[in-house]
């Protein structure tokens, strides 16, 4: 059977990482919103440039046109060579006021574009798009102009060019925009990370001081922190001072209580010894002495239980090997006739996450039981990890019957007739493990005797 206490849960994301993820998400959203805006601005600017160019080309057609004898006359070759080349992409058309095609450039001879100008007689200009019979798209700049002050001299001068070049430039700009925005995003995230790292430097200093307090190096937090953290550090210092004073008052009160009870118990013990000298009162004297001894044990147990508690703020780590040396040296003197061999199975640099006094009391009780009950061999095993530490105390003695494991681990139960002395000691062990939120189990050792397994979480 096992008595289980919950271990500390896993850590969540750090505050810096959360802020970084939030800032990265906002930066990505900003870039995604910026991308279509920049594409729209570039597209609008490019269309404006194309419109201005086509307007200039249409002006070239207008400048070359002549209206003679009621008919439109155009020169064989235009000043802009792109109108004269069959393979050129700049196309020129002229329509009369009845939307009849009266002229087109040599570059438009092979094109099959069906376009009807919107002639309204007001001299308007229009920039739009159209498609040919094959579905290819063109930009169109249409200028309505009257060459002479006669109705029949009104014409629509049209300059066209395919949108392929525009689409190609827009796609190239989009690809470059992806690259540059991606690089800018990475650079921005790097700056954000550096900024957050610099900004959280004060929190890192506070964390280091808290680690030093938990390890017992310092007792209070310093005032070398930003103003926003001073209230927090002040509250933590007051909490530390209050806990320290409370623990000291607790120890002083318990010491006073033990001292005040010591004299009455000694008097009762002396009275019992006097009564025991009278043959008729030996039985009553024995009862009195047993009760006095029990009271003394209970007082000792309650004192140990109250003082060997885990601190709420200070984190302790005690090296196992030196402490075990001290205990074994003392117990070897007590049980010198047994010549007990203690086998060690743990790293010599292993530290147990427990206060030295508490660990000394815990191992002392378990080792004393093991020394008393073993035949000559004890094994102490330990293993540390990021989750905490595990300890095994095993012996080659008679052990505890399997059907009695649960009873031994129950609070307040004793098996004095089979294993004298286990009651108070094991109760102290249970209370210490309870205060450190660990777990205790009793098993059968491979050596043949009992095996106490202790599991402690990381502080």
Coordinates of C-alpha atoms in Angstrom, one line a residue, residues 55-435:
X55 CA -2.0 59.5 -73.3
X56 CA 1.3 60.6 -74.7
X57 CA 1.0 57.9 -77.5
X58 CA -2.5 59.1 -78.2
X59 CA -1.2 62.7 -78.5
X60 CA 1.3 61.4 -81.0
X61 CA -1.6 60.1 -83.1
X62 CA -3.5 63.4 -82.8
X63 CA -0.4 65.3 -83.8
X64 CA 0.1 63.3 -86.9
X65 CA -3.6 63.4 -88.0
X66 CA -4.8 65.8 -90.8
X67 CA -8.4 66.4 -91.9
X68 CA -8.3 67.3 -95.6
X69 CA -11.2 67.4 -98.1
X70 CA -13.6 65.8 -95.6
X71 CA -11.4 62.8 -94.9
X72 CA -8.8 61.9 -92.3
X73 CA -5.2 61.7 -93.5
X74 CA -2.4 59.9 -91.6
X75 CA 1.2 59.7 -92.6
X76 CA 2.8 56.5 -93.7
X77 CA 5.2 56.4 -90.8
X78 CA 4.5 57.9 -87.4
X79 CA 7.1 59.5 -85.2
X80 CA 6.7 56.8 -82.6
X81 CA 8.3 53.7 -84.2
X82 CA 6.3 51.3 -82.1
X83 CA 3.2 52.2 -84.2
X84 CA 5.1 51.3 -87.3
X85 CA 6.4 47.8 -86.3
X86 CA 4.1 44.8 -86.9
X87 CA 5.4 43.0 -83.9
X88 CA 5.2 45.9 -81.5
X89 CA 2.7 45.9 -78.7
X90 CA 1.7 49.5 -78.9
X91 CA -1.5 49.7 -81.0
X92 CA -3.2 52.7 -82.5
X93 CA -6.8 53.1 -83.7
X94 CA -8.9 56.0 -85.0
X95 CA -12.7 55.8 -85.1
X96 CA -15.1 58.4 -86.5
X97 CA -18.2 59.7 -84.7
X98 CA -20.2 56.8 -86.0
X99 CA -17.9 54.3 -84.3
X100 CA -16.4 53.2 -87.7
X101 CA -12.8 52.3 -87.8
X102 CA -11.0 54.7 -90.2
X103 CA -7.4 54.0 -89.4
X104 CA -5.2 51.6 -87.4
X105 CA -1.4 51.4 -87.0
X106 CA 0.7 48.7 -88.7
X107 CA 1.3 47.2 -85.3
X108 CA -2.4 46.5 -85.1
X109 CA -2.7 44.7 -88.5
X110 CA -2.6 41.2 -87.0
X111 CA -4.8 42.0 -83.9
X112 CA -8.5 41.1 -83.7
X113 CA -9.7 43.5 -81.1
X114 CA -13.4 44.5 -81.0
X115 CA -13.6 47.9 -79.4
X116 CA -16.3 50.5 -79.7
X117 CA -15.5 53.9 -78.3
X118 CA -18.1 55.7 -76.2
X119 CA -18.4 58.8 -78.5
X120 CA -20.5 61.5 -76.8
X121 CA -19.3 64.6 -78.7
X122 CA -18.0 66.3 -75.5
X123 CA -14.3 65.7 -76.1
X124 CA -14.0 63.2 -73.2
X125 CA -11.0 61.0 -72.4
X126 CA -11.3 57.4 -71.0
X127 CA -8.8 54.9 -69.6
X128 CA -10.1 51.4 -69.3
X129 CA -9.4 47.8 -70.2
X130 CA -10.7 45.5 -72.9
X131 CA -10.0 42.0 -74.3
X132 CA -9.4 40.6 -77.8
X133 CA -11.0 37.6 -79.4
X134 CA -8.4 35.3 -77.7
X135 CA -9.1 36.7 -74.3
X136 CA -5.9 38.8 -74.0
X137 CA -6.4 41.9 -71.9
X138 CA -5.3 45.4 -73.1
X139 CA -5.1 48.9 -71.6
X140 CA -7.1 51.4 -73.6
X141 CA -6.7 55.2 -73.6
X142 CA -9.5 56.8 -75.7
X143 CA -9.4 60.5 -76.6
X144 CA -12.4 62.2 -78.3
X145 CA -11.2 65.2 -80.5
X146 CA -12.6 67.4 -83.2
X147 CA -9.8 68.3 -85.7
X148 CA -11.8 71.2 -87.3
X149 CA -14.8 73.1 -86.4
X150 CA -17.0 70.7 -88.2
X151 CA -19.1 67.7 -86.9
X152 CA -17.6 65.3 -89.4
X153 CA -14.1 66.1 -88.2
X154 CA -14.7 64.5 -84.8
X155 CA -12.7 61.3 -84.1
X156 CA -11.7 59.0 -81.3
X157 CA -8.0 58.5 -81.1
X158 CA -7.1 55.3 -79.2
X159 CA -3.8 53.9 -78.0
X160 CA -3.6 50.4 -76.6
X161 CA -1.0 48.1 -75.1
X162 CA -1.3 44.6 -73.5
X163 CA -1.5 44.2 -69.8
X164 CA 1.1 41.4 -69.8
X165 CA 4.0 43.6 -69.0
X166 CA 1.9 45.2 -66.2
X167 CA 1.0 41.8 -64.8
X168 CA 4.6 40.7 -65.0
X169 CA 5.8 43.7 -63.1
X170 CA 3.1 43.4 -60.5
X171 CA 3.9 39.7 -60.0
X172 CA 7.6 40.6 -59.7
X173 CA 6.9 43.3 -57.2
X174 CA 4.6 40.9 -55.2
X175 CA 7.4 38.3 -55.0
X176 CA 9.9 41.0 -53.9
X177 CA 7.4 42.3 -51.4
X178 CA 7.1 38.8 -49.9
X179 CA 10.8 38.5 -49.6
X180 CA 11.3 42.0 -48.1
X181 CA 8.4 41.8 -45.8
X182 CA 9.5 38.4 -44.6
X183 CA 13.0 39.7 -44.0
X184 CA 11.5 42.7 -42.2
X185 CA 9.3 40.5 -40.1
X186 CA 12.3 38.4 -39.0
X187 CA 14.3 41.5 -38.3
X188 CA 11.4 43.0 -36.3
X189 CA 11.0 39.8 -34.3
X190 CA 14.7 39.8 -33.5
X191 CA 14.5 43.4 -32.3
X192 CA 11.4 42.4 -30.2
X193 CA 13.3 39.5 -28.7
X194 CA 16.2 41.7 -27.8
X195 CA 13.9 44.4 -26.4
X196 CA 12.0 41.9 -24.3
X197 CA 15.3 40.3 -23.1
X198 CA 16.5 43.7 -22.1
X199 CA 13.2 44.7 -20.5
X200 CA 13.0 41.4 -18.5
X201 CA 16.5 41.8 -17.2
X202 CA 15.0 43.2 -14.0
X203 CA 12.7 40.3 -13.6
X204 CA 15.6 37.9 -14.2
X205 CA 17.5 39.7 -11.4
X206 CA 14.4 39.3 -9.2
X207 CA 14.3 35.6 -10.0
X208 CA 17.9 35.1 -9.2
X209 CA 17.4 36.7 -5.8
X210 CA 14.4 34.5 -5.2
X211 CA 16.5 31.5 -6.0
X212 CA 19.2 32.7 -3.5
X213 CA 16.5 33.1 -0.9
X214 CA 15.1 29.6 -1.6
X215 CA 18.6 28.1 -1.3
X216 CA 19.3 30.0 1.9
X217 CA 22.1 32.3 0.5
X218 CA 20.3 35.5 1.4
X219 CA 17.4 36.3 3.6
X220 CA 15.7 39.3 2.0
X221 CA 15.2 40.8 -1.5
X222 CA 17.2 43.9 -2.4
X223 CA 15.7 47.3 -3.4
X224 CA 17.7 47.3 -6.7
X225 CA 14.6 46.8 -8.9
X226 CA 12.4 49.0 -11.0
X227 CA 9.8 51.1 -9.3
X228 CA 7.0 48.9 -10.7
X229 CA 8.5 45.9 -8.7
X230 CA 9.3 47.6 -5.5
X231 CA 5.8 47.0 -4.0
X232 CA 6.1 43.3 -4.9
X233 CA 9.6 43.0 -3.4
X234 CA 8.4 44.9 -0.3
X235 CA 5.5 42.5 0.2
X236 CA 7.7 39.5 -0.3
X237 CA 10.2 40.8 2.2
X238 CA 7.4 41.4 4.8
X239 CA 6.2 37.9 4.1
X240 CA 9.7 36.5 4.6
X241 CA 10.3 38.4 7.8
X242 CA 6.9 37.3 9.1
X243 CA 7.4 33.7 8.3
X244 CA 10.9 33.8 9.9
X245 CA 9.6 35.4 13.1
X246 CA 6.6 33.0 13.2
X247 CA 8.8 30.0 12.9
X248 CA 11.2 31.3 15.6
X249 CA 8.3 32.1 17.9
X250 CA 6.9 28.6 17.2
X251 CA 10.2 27.0 18.1
X252 CA 10.6 29.2 21.2
X253 CA 7.1 28.3 22.3
X254 CA 7.6 24.6 21.8
X255 CA 10.9 24.8 23.7
X256 CA 9.2 26.6 26.6
X257 CA 6.5 24.0 26.5
X258 CA 8.9 21.1 26.6
X259 CA 10.9 22.7 29.4
X260 CA 7.7 23.3 31.4
X261 CA 6.6 19.7 31.0
X262 CA 10.0 18.2 31.7
X263 CA 9.9 19.0 35.5
X264 CA 6.4 17.6 36.2
X265 CA 7.3 14.4 34.2
X266 CA 10.5 14.0 36.2
X267 CA 8.5 14.4 39.5
X268 CA 6.0 11.8 38.4
X269 CA 8.8 9.5 37.4
X270 CA 10.4 10.0 40.8
X271 CA 7.1 9.3 42.6
X272 CA 6.7 6.2 40.5
X273 CA 10.1 5.0 41.6
X274 CA 9.2 5.6 45.3
X275 CA 5.9 3.8 45.0
X276 CA 7.6 0.9 43.3
X277 CA 9.7 0.3 46.4
X278 CA 6.6 -0.8 48.2
X279 CA 5.6 -4.4 47.2
X280 CA 1.9 -3.7 47.3
X281 CA 2.1 -0.8 44.8
X282 CA 4.5 -2.2 42.2
X283 CA 1.7 -2.8 39.7
X284 CA 0.3 0.7 40.1
X285 CA 3.9 2.1 39.9
X286 CA 4.5 0.2 36.6
X287 CA 1.3 1.6 35.1
X288 CA 2.4 5.1 36.2
X289 CA 5.8 4.8 34.7
X290 CA 4.4 3.4 31.5
X291 CA 2.1 6.4 31.2
X292 CA 4.9 8.9 32.0
X293 CA 7.1 7.2 29.3
X294 CA 4.2 7.4 26.8
X295 CA 3.6 11.1 27.6
X296 CA 7.3 11.8 27.2
X297 CA 7.3 10.0 23.8
X298 CA 4.2 11.9 22.6
X299 CA 5.7 15.2 23.6
X300 CA 8.9 14.4 21.8
X301 CA 6.9 13.3 18.7
X302 CA 4.8 16.4 18.7
X303 CA 7.8 18.7 19.0
X304 CA 9.6 16.9 16.1
X305 CA 6.4 17.1 14.1
X306 CA 6.0 20.8 14.6
X307 CA 9.6 21.8 13.9
X308 CA 10.5 19.5 11.0
X309 CA 8.3 21.2 8.5
X310 CA 9.0 22.4 5.0
X311 CA 9.4 26.2 4.7
X312 CA 6.9 27.9 2.5
X313 CA 9.5 30.1 0.7
X314 CA 13.0 28.8 1.4
X315 CA 14.1 25.9 -0.8
X316 CA 16.7 23.6 0.8
X317 CA 19.0 21.0 -0.8
X318 CA 21.1 18.8 1.4
X319 CA 24.0 16.6 0.2
X320 CA 23.1 13.0 1.0
X321 CA 26.5 11.4 1.4
X322 CA 27.9 13.5 4.3
X323 CA 24.7 13.2 6.2
X324 CA 24.6 9.4 5.8
X325 CA 28.2 9.2 7.0
X326 CA 27.2 11.0 10.2
X327 CA 24.2 8.7 10.8
X328 CA 26.1 5.5 10.1
X329 CA 29.0 6.5 12.3
X330 CA 26.6 7.1 15.2
X331 CA 24.6 3.9 14.6
X332 CA 27.7 1.8 14.2
X333 CA 28.7 2.7 17.7
X334 CA 25.2 1.9 19.1
X335 CA 25.1 -1.5 17.3
X336 CA 28.8 -2.3 17.3
X337 CA 28.1 -5.9 18.1
X338 CA 26.2 -6.5 14.8
X339 CA 29.0 -5.1 12.5
X340 CA 26.4 -3.9 10.0
X341 CA 27.5 -3.4 6.4
X342 CA 25.8 -0.4 4.7
X343 CA 25.7 -0.6 0.9
X344 CA 25.4 2.7 -0.9
X345 CA 23.9 3.0 -4.4
X346 CA 23.8 6.7 -5.4
X347 CA 25.9 9.4 -6.8
X348 CA 28.2 10.9 -4.3
X349 CA 27.2 14.4 -5.3
X350 CA 23.5 13.8 -5.0
X351 CA 21.5 16.5 -3.1
X352 CA 18.1 15.8 -1.6
X353 CA 15.5 18.6 -1.8
X354 CA 14.9 18.8 2.0
X355 CA 16.1 20.8 5.0
X356 CA 19.1 19.1 6.7
X357 CA 17.3 18.7 10.0
X358 CA 14.3 17.1 8.4
X359 CA 16.4 14.8 6.3
X360 CA 18.5 13.9 9.3
X361 CA 15.4 13.0 11.4
X362 CA 13.8 11.1 8.5
X363 CA 16.8 9.0 7.6
X364 CA 17.7 8.6 11.3
X365 CA 14.4 6.9 12.1
X366 CA 14.5 4.6 9.1
X367 CA 18.1 3.7 9.5
X368 CA 17.7 3.1 13.2
X369 CA 14.9 0.7 12.5
X370 CA 17.0 -1.0 9.8
X371 CA 20.0 -1.3 12.1
X372 CA 17.8 -2.8 14.8
X373 CA 16.0 -5.3 12.6
X374 CA 18.7 -6.3 10.1
X375 CA 20.9 -9.4 10.2
X376 CA 24.0 -7.5 9.0
X377 CA 23.3 -5.8 5.8
X378 CA 21.5 -2.5 4.8
X379 CA 21.3 -0.9 1.4
X380 CA 20.6 2.9 0.9
X381 CA 19.7 3.8 -2.7
X382 CA 18.9 7.2 -4.2
X383 CA 18.2 8.7 -7.6
X384 CA 17.8 12.3 -8.6
X385 CA 16.0 13.8 -11.6
X386 CA 14.4 17.0 -12.7
X387 CA 11.1 15.9 -11.2
X388 CA 12.6 15.3 -7.7
X389 CA 14.4 12.6 -5.8
X390 CA 13.7 9.0 -4.8
X391 CA 15.2 7.1 -1.8
X392 CA 15.2 3.4 -0.8
X393 CA 16.1 2.1 2.7
X394 CA 16.3 -1.7 2.6
X395 CA 17.5 -4.3 5.1
X396 CA 18.0 -8.1 5.2
X397 CA 16.0 -8.6 8.4
X398 CA 12.7 -10.5 9.0
X399 CA 10.7 -7.7 7.2
X400 CA 7.0 -6.9 7.5
X401 CA 4.4 -9.4 6.4
X402 CA 2.6 -8.3 3.2
X403 CA -0.8 -8.3 4.9
X404 CA 0.6 -5.9 7.5
X405 CA 2.0 -3.2 5.1
X406 CA -1.1 -1.2 5.1
X407 CA -1.4 -1.3 8.9
X408 CA 2.2 -0.1 9.4
X409 CA 1.6 2.9 7.1
X410 CA -1.6 3.9 8.7
X411 CA -1.3 6.9 10.9
X412 CA -1.4 6.0 14.6
X413 CA -1.0 2.2 14.1
X414 CA 1.9 0.3 15.7
X415 CA 3.3 -3.2 15.5
X416 CA 5.2 -3.0 18.8
X417 CA 5.1 -6.7 19.5
X418 CA 6.8 -7.6 16.2
X419 CA 8.8 -4.4 15.5
X420 CA 9.3 -2.5 18.7
X421 CA 10.0 1.2 18.4
X422 CA 8.5 1.7 14.9
X423 CA 5.4 3.7 16.1
X424 CA 6.7 7.2 16.9
X425 CA 9.6 7.1 14.5
X426 CA 7.5 6.1 11.5
X427 CA 4.9 8.7 12.5
X428 CA 7.6 11.4 12.3
X429 CA 8.7 10.0 8.9
X430 CA 5.2 10.2 7.6
X431 CA 4.7 13.8 8.8
X432 CA 8.0 15.0 7.3
X433 CA 7.1 13.4 3.9
X434 CA 3.6 14.9 4.2
X435 CA 5.0 18.4 4.7

